[in-house]
Short mmCIF file of C-alpha atoms in Angstrom, two decimals:
data_model
loop_
_atom_site.label_atom_id
_atom_site.label_comp_id
_atom_site.label_asym_id
_atom_site.label_seq_id
_atom_site.Cartn_x
_atom_site.Cartn_y
_atom_site.Cartn_z
CA MET A 1 -200.97 -204.56 -79.43
CA GLN A 2 -200.45 -208.01 -80.41
CA LYS A 3 -203.00 -207.23 -83.25
CA PHE A 4 -200.81 -205.08 -84.80
CA PHE A 5 -197.56 -207.70 -85.37
CA SER A 6 -199.32 -210.74 -85.65
CA ASN A 7 -196.82 -213.42 -87.11
CA ARG A 8 -197.69 -213.52 -90.65
CA ARG A 9 -197.94 -209.91 -90.73
CA LEU A 10 -194.51 -209.19 -89.45
CA ILE A 11 -193.12 -211.64 -91.65
CA ILE A 12 -194.74 -210.08 -94.49
CA ILE A 13 -193.54 -206.59 -93.88
CA LEU A 14 -190.07 -207.76 -92.95
CA ILE A 15 -190.23 -209.18 -96.74
CA ALA A 16 -191.37 -206.35 -98.18
CA ILE A 17 -188.96 -203.86 -96.73
CA ILE A 18 -186.09 -206.02 -97.68
CA VAL A 19 -187.41 -206.46 -101.13
CA SER A 20 -187.63 -202.98 -101.34
CA PHE A 21 -184.24 -202.15 -99.96
CA SER A 22 -182.42 -204.34 -102.35
CA LEU A 23 -184.69 -202.69 -105.52
CA ILE A 24 -183.36 -199.57 -104.41
CA SER A 25 -179.52 -200.58 -104.37
CA PHE A 26 -180.41 -202.27 -107.82
CA SER A 27 -181.91 -199.18 -109.44
CA VAL A 28 -178.85 -196.98 -107.99
CA SER A 29 -176.47 -199.22 -109.11
CA VAL A 30 -177.58 -199.32 -112.85
CA ARG A 31 -178.83 -195.82 -112.87
CA ASN A 32 -175.71 -194.53 -114.82
CA LYS A 33 -175.31 -197.38 -117.22
CA LYS A 34 -175.87 -197.20 -120.75
CA SER A 35 -178.72 -200.07 -121.08
CA THR A 36 -181.09 -198.80 -118.12
CA PRO A 37 -183.87 -198.96 -117.81
CA PRO A 38 -184.98 -202.42 -118.16
CA LEU A 39 -187.55 -203.39 -120.87
CA ILE A 40 -190.51 -203.64 -118.51
CA GLN A 41 -189.94 -200.43 -116.71
CA GLU A 42 -189.57 -198.56 -120.65
CA PHE A 43 -192.93 -200.00 -121.26
CA GLY A 44 -194.52 -199.13 -118.02
CA ASN A 45 -193.31 -195.14 -118.42
CA ASP A 46 -194.31 -195.22 -121.84
CA VAL A 47 -198.26 -196.23 -120.69
CA VAL A 48 -197.83 -193.72 -117.71
CA GLY A 49 -196.32 -190.99 -120.04
CA LEU A 50 -199.45 -191.48 -122.64
CA PHE A 51 -201.63 -190.61 -119.65
CA ASP A 52 -199.95 -187.93 -118.16
CA ARG A 53 -200.28 -185.97 -121.69
CA ALA A 54 -204.01 -185.85 -121.05
CA VAL A 55 -203.46 -184.28 -117.75
CA SER A 56 -200.39 -182.42 -118.14
CA TYR A 57 -201.17 -180.27 -121.80
CA PRO A 58 -204.15 -178.96 -120.74
CA ALA A 59 -202.56 -177.58 -117.41
CA ASN A 60 -199.98 -176.33 -119.67
CA GLY A 61 -202.25 -174.51 -121.97
CA LEU A 62 -203.68 -172.99 -119.01
CA LYS A 63 -200.38 -171.67 -117.82
CA SER A 64 -199.58 -170.24 -121.11
CA SER A 65 -202.39 -168.69 -121.25
CA VAL A 66 -201.99 -166.97 -118.06
CA VAL A 67 -198.35 -166.05 -119.04
CA GLY A 68 -199.66 -164.71 -122.25
CA ILE A 69 -201.69 -162.04 -120.46
CA SER A 70 -199.34 -160.77 -118.14
CA ASP A 71 -197.10 -160.48 -121.27
CA LEU A 72 -199.18 -158.46 -123.18
CA LEU A 73 -199.38 -155.85 -120.51
CA ASN A 74 -195.45 -155.59 -120.88
CA THR A 75 -195.75 -155.32 -124.63
CA TYR A 76 -195.09 -151.51 -125.43
CA GLN A 77 -192.34 -151.26 -123.53
CA GLU A 78 -190.80 -154.35 -124.87
CA ASN A 79 -191.34 -153.55 -127.99
CA GLN A 80 -189.39 -150.50 -127.92
CA LYS A 81 -186.26 -152.55 -126.51
CA LEU A 82 -186.65 -155.17 -128.94
CA LYS A 83 -186.86 -153.06 -132.38
CA LYS A 84 -183.13 -151.78 -131.64
CA GLN A 85 -182.00 -155.07 -130.98
CA VAL A 86 -183.55 -156.60 -133.91
CA ASP A 87 -181.31 -154.37 -136.45
CA LYS A 88 -178.23 -155.58 -134.81
CA LEU A 89 -179.27 -159.20 -135.01
CA ALA A 90 -179.93 -159.25 -138.36
CA GLN A 91 -176.52 -158.59 -139.20
CA VAL A 92 -175.12 -160.82 -136.76
CA GLN A 93 -177.34 -163.67 -138.43
CA VAL A 94 -175.72 -162.86 -141.71
CA GLU A 95 -172.65 -162.84 -140.51
CA SER A 96 -172.62 -166.23 -138.43
CA ASP A 97 -174.35 -167.85 -141.70
CA THR A 98 -171.10 -166.75 -143.90
CA VAL A 99 -168.70 -168.07 -141.11
CA LYS A 100 -170.78 -171.42 -140.74
CA ASN A 101 -170.96 -171.97 -144.55
CA GLU A 102 -167.26 -171.10 -144.96
CA ASN A 103 -166.69 -173.57 -141.64
CA LYS A 104 -168.54 -176.40 -143.41
CA GLN A 105 -166.30 -176.15 -146.52
CA LEU A 106 -163.02 -175.78 -144.60
CA LYS A 107 -163.90 -178.64 -142.74
CA LYS A 108 -164.69 -180.51 -145.93
CA GLU A 109 -161.13 -179.46 -147.35
CA LEU A 110 -159.39 -180.83 -144.27
CA LYS A 111 -161.78 -184.13 -144.47
CA LEU A 112 -163.34 -183.65 -140.82
CA ASN A 113 -166.17 -185.58 -140.85
CA SER A 114 -167.75 -183.98 -137.10
CA THR A 115 -166.10 -181.96 -134.71
CA LEU A 116 -166.72 -181.08 -130.96
CA THR A 117 -169.42 -178.46 -131.95
CA ASP A 118 -171.44 -180.22 -134.23
CA TYR A 119 -174.90 -181.44 -132.91
CA THR A 120 -178.49 -182.07 -133.52
CA SER A 121 -181.37 -180.38 -131.72
CA ILE A 122 -184.60 -182.29 -130.84
CA ASN A 123 -187.51 -179.87 -129.37
CA ALA A 124 -189.42 -181.46 -126.59
CA SER A 125 -192.05 -180.29 -124.05
CA VAL A 126 -191.82 -180.92 -120.36
CA LEU A 127 -194.83 -182.91 -119.61
CA THR A 128 -194.06 -183.03 -115.54
CA ARG A 129 -191.62 -182.49 -112.98
CA LEU A 130 -191.05 -184.84 -110.13
CA PRO A 131 -192.49 -184.05 -106.62
CA SER A 132 -189.74 -183.75 -104.38
CA GLY A 133 -187.48 -181.24 -102.85
CA TRP A 134 -183.78 -182.44 -103.86
CA LEU A 135 -184.30 -184.59 -106.81
CA ASN A 136 -184.80 -182.19 -109.47
CA GLN A 137 -186.09 -183.91 -112.55
CA LEU A 138 -188.29 -183.45 -115.40
CA VAL A 139 -190.06 -185.86 -117.60
CA ILE A 140 -190.10 -184.54 -121.05
CA SER A 141 -192.01 -185.56 -124.23
CA LYS A 142 -189.30 -187.39 -126.61
CA GLY A 143 -187.78 -190.44 -126.04
CA SER A 144 -185.69 -193.01 -128.53
CA ALA A 145 -188.19 -192.64 -130.72
CA SER A 146 -187.29 -189.60 -131.62
CA GLY A 147 -183.54 -190.12 -131.38
CA VAL A 148 -182.97 -189.22 -127.96
CA LYS A 149 -179.84 -190.74 -126.23
CA LYS A 150 -179.03 -190.82 -122.84
CA ASN A 151 -176.26 -188.68 -121.33
CA ALA A 152 -177.56 -186.46 -124.07
CA PRO A 153 -177.39 -182.33 -122.74
CA VAL A 154 -180.61 -180.27 -122.58
CA MET A 155 -180.68 -176.87 -123.25
CA ALA A 156 -184.01 -174.23 -122.35
CA GLY A 157 -183.92 -170.60 -123.57
CA SER A 158 -180.18 -169.47 -123.53
CA GLY A 159 -178.43 -172.13 -122.06
CA LEU A 160 -177.79 -175.61 -120.49
CA ILE A 161 -180.34 -176.73 -117.90
CA GLY A 162 -179.49 -180.70 -117.65
CA ARG A 163 -178.48 -183.83 -118.95
CA VAL A 164 -181.17 -186.78 -120.13
CA ILE A 165 -180.44 -189.48 -117.46
CA GLU A 166 -183.28 -192.13 -118.66
CA VAL A 167 -184.75 -192.44 -122.34
CA ASN A 168 -188.07 -194.45 -122.71
CA LYS A 169 -189.63 -195.21 -126.12
CA THR A 170 -192.00 -191.96 -126.04
CA ASN A 171 -190.53 -190.14 -122.97
CA SER A 172 -187.50 -189.60 -120.80
CA LYS A 173 -186.09 -188.06 -117.69
CA VAL A 174 -183.76 -185.25 -117.59
CA GLU A 175 -181.64 -184.23 -114.36
CA LEU A 176 -181.55 -180.54 -113.90
CA ILE A 177 -178.02 -178.97 -113.67
CA SER A 178 -178.83 -177.97 -110.02
CA THR A 179 -179.40 -181.58 -108.73
CA THR A 180 -177.74 -182.51 -105.38
CA ASN A 181 -177.20 -185.99 -106.01
CA ASP A 182 -173.69 -187.03 -105.75
CA SER A 183 -173.24 -189.68 -108.37
CA ALA A 184 -174.75 -187.44 -111.00
CA ASN A 185 -172.67 -186.88 -114.27
CA ARG A 186 -170.39 -183.48 -114.09
CA PHE A 187 -170.45 -181.08 -117.21
CA ALA A 188 -166.82 -180.27 -118.68
CA VAL A 189 -166.82 -176.58 -119.06
CA GLN A 190 -164.57 -173.60 -119.58
CA VAL A 191 -164.20 -169.88 -118.79
CA THR A 192 -162.71 -167.31 -121.68
CA ASN A 193 -161.46 -164.40 -119.66
CA SER A 194 -160.90 -161.11 -121.84
CA ASP A 195 -157.28 -162.15 -122.54
CA GLY A 196 -158.63 -164.83 -124.56
CA ASP A 197 -156.94 -167.66 -122.13
CA ILE A 198 -159.05 -170.76 -121.32
CA VAL A 199 -159.75 -172.29 -117.97
CA ASN A 200 -161.13 -175.45 -117.81
CA GLY A 201 -162.99 -176.91 -115.11
CA LEU A 202 -166.03 -178.81 -113.98
CA ILE A 203 -169.37 -178.39 -112.72
CA THR A 204 -169.31 -179.96 -109.33
CA GLY A 205 -172.13 -178.30 -107.34
CA TYR A 206 -175.08 -176.06 -106.64
CA ASP A 207 -175.28 -173.12 -104.31
CA LYS A 208 -178.89 -173.17 -103.50
CA THR A 209 -179.39 -169.89 -101.30
CA ASP A 210 -178.06 -167.60 -104.31
CA ASN A 211 -179.04 -169.93 -107.08
CA LEU A 212 -175.40 -170.26 -108.46
CA LEU A 213 -173.52 -172.95 -110.26
CA ILE A 214 -170.39 -174.12 -108.81
CA MET A 215 -167.32 -174.94 -110.78
CA GLY A 216 -164.60 -176.84 -109.34
CA GLN A 217 -161.54 -179.06 -110.44
CA ILE A 218 -160.11 -175.66 -111.97
CA THR A 219 -156.84 -176.60 -114.29
CA SER A 220 -155.32 -173.28 -114.27
CA LYS A 221 -154.42 -169.94 -112.19
CA LYS A 222 -155.14 -167.45 -114.83
CA SER A 223 -157.00 -164.59 -113.66
CA LEU A 224 -160.78 -164.42 -114.27
CA LYS A 225 -163.24 -161.38 -113.67
CA LYS A 226 -166.67 -160.95 -113.12
CA GLY A 227 -169.06 -161.41 -116.38
CA ASP A 228 -166.86 -163.73 -118.40
CA ALA A 229 -168.60 -166.20 -120.43
CA VAL A 230 -168.76 -170.01 -119.24
CA VAL A 231 -169.67 -172.55 -121.92
CA THR A 232 -169.24 -176.37 -122.44
CA SER A 233 -165.66 -177.21 -123.28
CA GLY A 234 -166.62 -180.36 -125.24
CA LEU A 235 -163.79 -182.76 -123.16
CA GLY A 236 -165.25 -185.89 -122.47
CA GLY A 237 -167.28 -186.80 -125.53
CA THR A 238 -170.96 -186.74 -124.36
CA THR A 239 -171.73 -183.11 -124.74
CA PRO A 240 -171.06 -180.70 -127.52
CA LYS A 241 -168.65 -177.73 -127.02
CA GLY A 242 -169.86 -174.11 -126.95
CA LEU A 243 -173.28 -174.45 -124.98
CA ASN A 244 -173.64 -171.55 -122.85
CA ILE A 245 -174.02 -171.98 -119.57
CA GLY A 246 -174.03 -168.75 -118.05
CA ASP A 247 -171.06 -165.93 -116.53
CA VAL A 248 -168.87 -165.72 -113.65
CA SER A 249 -170.58 -164.46 -110.64
CA LYS A 250 -167.85 -164.77 -107.73
CA ILE A 251 -164.40 -166.66 -107.55
CA GLU A 252 -163.41 -168.00 -104.19
CA LYS A 253 -160.14 -169.08 -103.02
CA GLY A 254 -160.49 -172.66 -102.13
CA ASP A 255 -159.25 -174.60 -98.90
CA TYR A 256 -155.58 -174.42 -98.01
CA GLY A 257 -155.15 -172.02 -100.98
CA LEU A 258 -154.90 -174.97 -103.29
CA ALA A 259 -158.17 -174.40 -106.09
CA SER A 260 -160.40 -171.89 -106.24
CA LYS A 261 -164.27 -172.11 -106.83
CA ILE A 262 -165.76 -170.16 -109.49
CA TYR A 263 -169.62 -169.31 -108.83
CA ILE A 264 -171.55 -168.95 -112.08
CA LYS A 265 -174.60 -167.51 -112.82
CA PRO A 266 -176.51 -170.26 -114.62
CA ALA A 267 -178.41 -168.30 -117.97
CA ALA A 268 -181.42 -170.76 -118.10
CA ASP A 269 -184.30 -170.10 -115.28
CA LEU A 270 -184.25 -173.43 -113.67
CA SER A 271 -187.54 -172.79 -112.44
CA ASP A 272 -189.59 -172.04 -115.56
CA LEU A 273 -189.25 -174.45 -118.19
CA THR A 274 -191.96 -175.70 -120.70
CA VAL A 275 -189.84 -176.10 -123.57
CA VAL A 276 -186.48 -177.54 -124.08
CA THR A 277 -184.19 -178.43 -126.80
CA ILE A 278 -182.01 -181.61 -126.34
CA ALA A 279 -178.81 -181.39 -127.96
CA GLN A 280 -177.40 -184.70 -129.38
CA THR A 281 -173.80 -184.76 -130.52
CA LEU A 282 -173.58 -186.75 -133.51
CA ASN A 283 -170.95 -189.41 -132.99
CA MET B 1 -224.40 -200.19 -114.92
CA LYS B 2 -224.63 -197.35 -112.60
CA ASN B 3 -223.40 -199.03 -109.87
CA LYS B 4 -220.57 -200.59 -112.04
CA ASN B 5 -219.23 -197.48 -112.93
CA LYS B 6 -219.00 -196.15 -109.61
CA ARG B 7 -216.49 -198.95 -108.70
CA TYR B 8 -214.04 -196.90 -111.03
CA LEU B 9 -213.86 -193.81 -108.84
CA PHE B 10 -211.48 -194.95 -106.22
CA PRO B 11 -208.99 -196.00 -109.12
CA ALA B 12 -209.66 -193.01 -111.31
CA GLY B 13 -209.27 -190.36 -108.56
CA MET B 14 -206.14 -192.09 -107.28
CA ILE B 15 -204.33 -191.63 -111.10
CA ILE B 16 -205.57 -188.33 -111.67
CA SER B 17 -204.01 -187.24 -108.47
CA PHE B 18 -200.51 -189.22 -109.04
CA PHE B 19 -200.75 -186.94 -112.34
CA LEU B 20 -201.64 -183.90 -110.51
CA ASP B 21 -199.02 -183.96 -108.00
CA GLY B 22 -196.06 -183.64 -110.58
CA THR B 23 -198.21 -181.08 -112.72
CA ILE B 24 -198.68 -178.77 -109.66
CA GLN B 25 -194.71 -178.94 -109.22
CA PHE B 26 -194.20 -178.13 -112.81
CA ILE B 27 -196.49 -175.26 -113.25
CA PHE B 28 -195.90 -173.81 -110.18
CA THR B 29 -192.66 -174.10 -109.50
CA PRO B 30 -191.54 -170.54 -109.17
CA GLN B 31 -194.33 -170.23 -106.56
CA LEU B 32 -193.42 -173.49 -104.58
CA GLN B 33 -189.62 -173.77 -104.79
CA SER B 34 -187.63 -170.72 -103.94
CA GLN B 35 -184.40 -170.59 -102.38
CA THR B 36 -185.61 -170.77 -98.79
CA THR B 37 -188.82 -172.94 -99.24
CA ILE B 38 -189.42 -176.21 -101.15
CA MET B 39 -193.05 -177.08 -100.85
CA VAL B 40 -194.19 -180.47 -102.12
CA SER B 41 -197.92 -181.45 -103.08
CA HIS B 42 -198.78 -184.95 -102.06
CA LEU B 43 -202.47 -185.08 -103.30
CA LEU B 44 -201.71 -188.82 -103.93
CA LEU B 45 -201.48 -189.83 -100.23
CA LEU B 46 -204.49 -187.42 -99.37
CA TRP B 47 -206.72 -189.40 -102.04
CA LEU B 48 -205.53 -192.57 -100.70
CA ILE B 49 -206.17 -191.60 -96.76
CA MET B 50 -209.26 -190.07 -97.37
CA GLY B 51 -210.14 -193.85 -99.35
CA ILE B 52 -209.32 -195.57 -95.96
CA PHE B 53 -211.76 -193.52 -93.99
CA TYR B 54 -214.51 -192.79 -96.91
CA SER B 55 -214.47 -195.64 -99.60
CA ASP B 56 -215.18 -199.37 -99.14
CA ASN B 57 -212.34 -200.19 -101.15
CA LYS B 58 -210.99 -203.25 -99.28
CA HIS B 59 -207.78 -203.58 -101.19
CA LEU B 60 -205.99 -200.34 -100.53
CA GLU B 61 -202.50 -201.64 -99.51
CA LEU B 62 -202.71 -203.42 -102.93
CA TRP B 63 -203.73 -200.30 -104.84
CA ALA B 64 -200.99 -197.94 -103.07
CA PHE B 65 -198.33 -200.66 -104.00
CA GLY B 66 -199.39 -200.15 -107.91
CA ILE B 67 -199.24 -196.95 -107.64
CA GLY B 68 -196.15 -196.40 -105.33
CA LEU B 69 -194.35 -198.73 -108.21
CA ALA B 70 -195.48 -196.67 -110.68
CA PHE B 71 -194.33 -193.27 -108.93
CA ASP B 72 -191.04 -194.66 -108.71
CA SER B 73 -190.73 -195.75 -112.13
CA TYR B 74 -192.47 -192.67 -114.02
CA TYR B 75 -190.62 -189.89 -111.54
CA THR B 76 -187.81 -190.59 -109.97
CA GLY B 77 -186.57 -193.87 -112.10
CA ILE B 78 -185.28 -195.47 -108.15
CA LEU B 79 -187.73 -198.42 -107.78
CA GLY B 80 -188.96 -199.15 -104.36
CA VAL B 81 -189.33 -196.03 -102.39
CA TYR B 82 -192.52 -194.98 -102.42
CA MET B 83 -193.50 -198.73 -103.45
CA ILE B 84 -192.64 -199.76 -99.84
CA LEU B 85 -193.72 -196.31 -98.20
CA LEU B 86 -197.24 -195.94 -99.53
CA PRO B 87 -198.52 -199.37 -98.71
CA LEU B 88 -196.61 -199.11 -95.45
CA ILE B 89 -198.70 -195.76 -94.22
CA VAL B 90 -202.04 -197.12 -95.54
CA TYR B 91 -201.60 -200.18 -93.21
CA LEU B 92 -200.52 -198.18 -90.26
CA THR B 93 -203.29 -195.79 -91.01
CA LYS B 94 -206.01 -198.45 -91.38
CA ILE B 95 -204.99 -199.86 -87.71
CA ALA B 96 -205.58 -196.26 -86.52
CA TYR B 97 -209.14 -196.38 -88.23
CA GLN B 98 -210.18 -198.99 -85.81
CA TYR B 99 -209.85 -196.66 -82.86
CA PHE B 100 -211.31 -193.73 -84.27
CA GLU B 101 -214.99 -192.28 -85.55
CA PRO B 102 -213.80 -190.29 -88.78
CA SER B 103 -214.51 -186.58 -88.63
CA PHE B 104 -212.40 -183.73 -89.82
CA PHE B 105 -210.31 -182.92 -86.86
CA VAL B 106 -209.34 -186.75 -86.47
CA LEU B 107 -208.53 -187.27 -90.21
CA LEU B 108 -206.33 -184.11 -89.97
CA LEU B 109 -204.53 -185.22 -87.52
CA ILE B 110 -203.93 -188.57 -88.77
CA TYR B 111 -202.87 -186.85 -92.03
CA PHE B 112 -200.52 -184.83 -90.54
CA ILE B 113 -198.96 -187.91 -88.78
CA ASP B 114 -198.58 -189.59 -92.01
CA LEU B 115 -197.29 -186.59 -93.76
CA THR B 116 -194.33 -186.68 -91.19
CA VAL B 117 -193.85 -190.51 -91.50
CA LEU B 118 -193.71 -190.29 -95.38
CA GLU B 119 -191.67 -186.91 -95.69
CA VAL B 120 -188.97 -188.10 -93.10
CA SER B 121 -188.36 -191.40 -94.31
CA TYR B 122 -188.51 -190.37 -97.78
CA TYR B 123 -185.81 -187.95 -96.72
CA ALA B 124 -184.03 -190.71 -94.95
CA ILE B 125 -183.72 -193.10 -97.92
CA ASN B 126 -182.29 -190.11 -100.33
CA GLU B 127 -179.97 -189.02 -97.50
CA MET B 128 -178.96 -192.60 -97.42
CA ILE B 129 -178.27 -193.21 -101.77
CA GLY B 130 -176.65 -189.86 -101.55
CA PHE B 131 -179.55 -188.17 -103.73
CA ALA B 132 -180.42 -185.45 -100.63
CA ASN B 133 -177.32 -183.27 -99.85
CA GLU B 134 -178.72 -181.34 -97.26
CA SER B 135 -178.27 -181.48 -93.01
CA VAL B 136 -181.66 -182.30 -91.00
CA THR B 137 -181.53 -178.91 -89.70
CA THR B 138 -182.11 -177.28 -93.39
CA PHE B 139 -184.51 -180.43 -94.29
CA ILE B 140 -186.66 -179.31 -91.31
CA SER B 141 -186.84 -175.64 -92.17
CA THR B 142 -186.69 -175.46 -96.09
CA SER B 143 -188.60 -178.65 -96.73
CA PHE B 144 -190.72 -180.34 -94.31
CA GLY B 145 -191.84 -177.46 -92.67
CA PRO B 146 -193.49 -175.38 -95.49
CA THR B 147 -194.57 -179.22 -97.34
CA LEU B 148 -196.80 -179.73 -94.18
CA ALA B 149 -198.09 -176.36 -94.02
CA PHE B 150 -198.91 -176.66 -97.70
CA ASN B 151 -200.67 -180.15 -97.58
CA LEU B 152 -202.63 -179.04 -94.31
CA VAL B 153 -204.03 -176.40 -96.33
CA LEU B 154 -204.87 -178.47 -99.47
CA PHE B 155 -206.65 -181.01 -97.08
CA VAL B 156 -208.91 -178.35 -95.48
CA ILE B 157 -209.87 -177.38 -98.89
CA LEU B 158 -210.54 -180.53 -100.35
CA TYR B 159 -211.45 -182.65 -97.12
CA TYR B 160 -215.42 -181.81 -98.05
CA PRO B 161 -215.38 -182.34 -101.80
CA ILE B 162 -213.32 -185.77 -101.71
CA SER B 163 -215.28 -187.44 -98.56
CA LYS B 164 -218.92 -186.43 -99.81
CA LEU B 165 -217.90 -187.74 -103.36
CA MET B 166 -216.32 -190.76 -101.60
CA GLU B 167 -219.57 -191.33 -99.26
CA SER B 168 -222.00 -190.63 -102.20
CA VAL B 169 -220.63 -193.76 -104.49
CA ASN B 170 -220.86 -196.07 -101.31
CA ARG B 171 -224.46 -195.43 -100.54
CA TYR B 172 -225.54 -197.34 -103.51
CA ASN B 173 -223.33 -200.56 -103.13
#
């Protein structure tokens, strides 16, 4: 037994534990600041990310070919369905282009340079996912060299999936919207009901058993229905306005009848992500 | 020349298993993470433990420290978690190694204990800093149990290939 913890070993272990705890508290405290990560860590992450590409790109190729085969089997039915939608879409596209142009001209007239809805999008592929049960994080293949900034919202498919929490030169980390982290930055969102009334709030949590987002901090008592659309409100400045999140799934009266909780069914599938889009605000 | 190249097997395998952990988690997310079960792959730990018993690498704690630091920095961004857990587990396993002859069942049990230590202390640290937000009972039923089962299955599949690979390298040194 005395061989286990001889004096020298014990001291080394104690020092290691103290160092690691101070590193943990240091990392947690600087996590939400703009300037992180430190330069050395950023460089190290870039080097590691470079090697990760050699492993993840072949693996992703394999995955997409498997998915491709199963897609092929459903092609006929899907084609029939999609044909019907395409005609409608072309019309909507033309209309939206005209409206966008008009909007641009009107903004120019008013001398508005940028509003809450303006953003540039950067596409990136997902390199890897953190092997852990509760920290839902991804590493994506674009970094500050491509113009990614900290706190930018990240979209995939049809909806919002999370936020950039760390930017290196050539890769960055994304914290998914389903995170259980207490200190994560929250999204400001709004629900529009059928009468056109707007209810503002924040995404405050995630219901793991039903895969639903929880919206709290609700500002008004206007009535909402199942299926009302939820989008980002652009309040707070880091997130552009109008990014799709999902729709209302159920509404629950909160404790003591004070505030209600709204459960949102997310539009994006958080467990199957290969390509993501970073929506970068212009200012 | 041949001998020189063989020295790089351990670090190379370690780095590959480091990346495979993340890639497996990413590609098989729909299968590994459902509402009721969360399975996490720990190939890196498997490689380190096999290294203790079957490779003649003398500085395993240092390797574990280095790869743990890379893990923290690249995957989570919280330094100091795997950085301390991996070397500590390697150190404790090395002590246990003195009392056992390496065999399939001995390693299975030791790997079981190491996985338990890693998962529980990782959960405790995350709970402490507010990153994990679940009770101990949900942790055990949804995350801990399935992860143990998944990794023991991986161990059973990978034990013979890895041990043969490591032994074949040692013989010529």
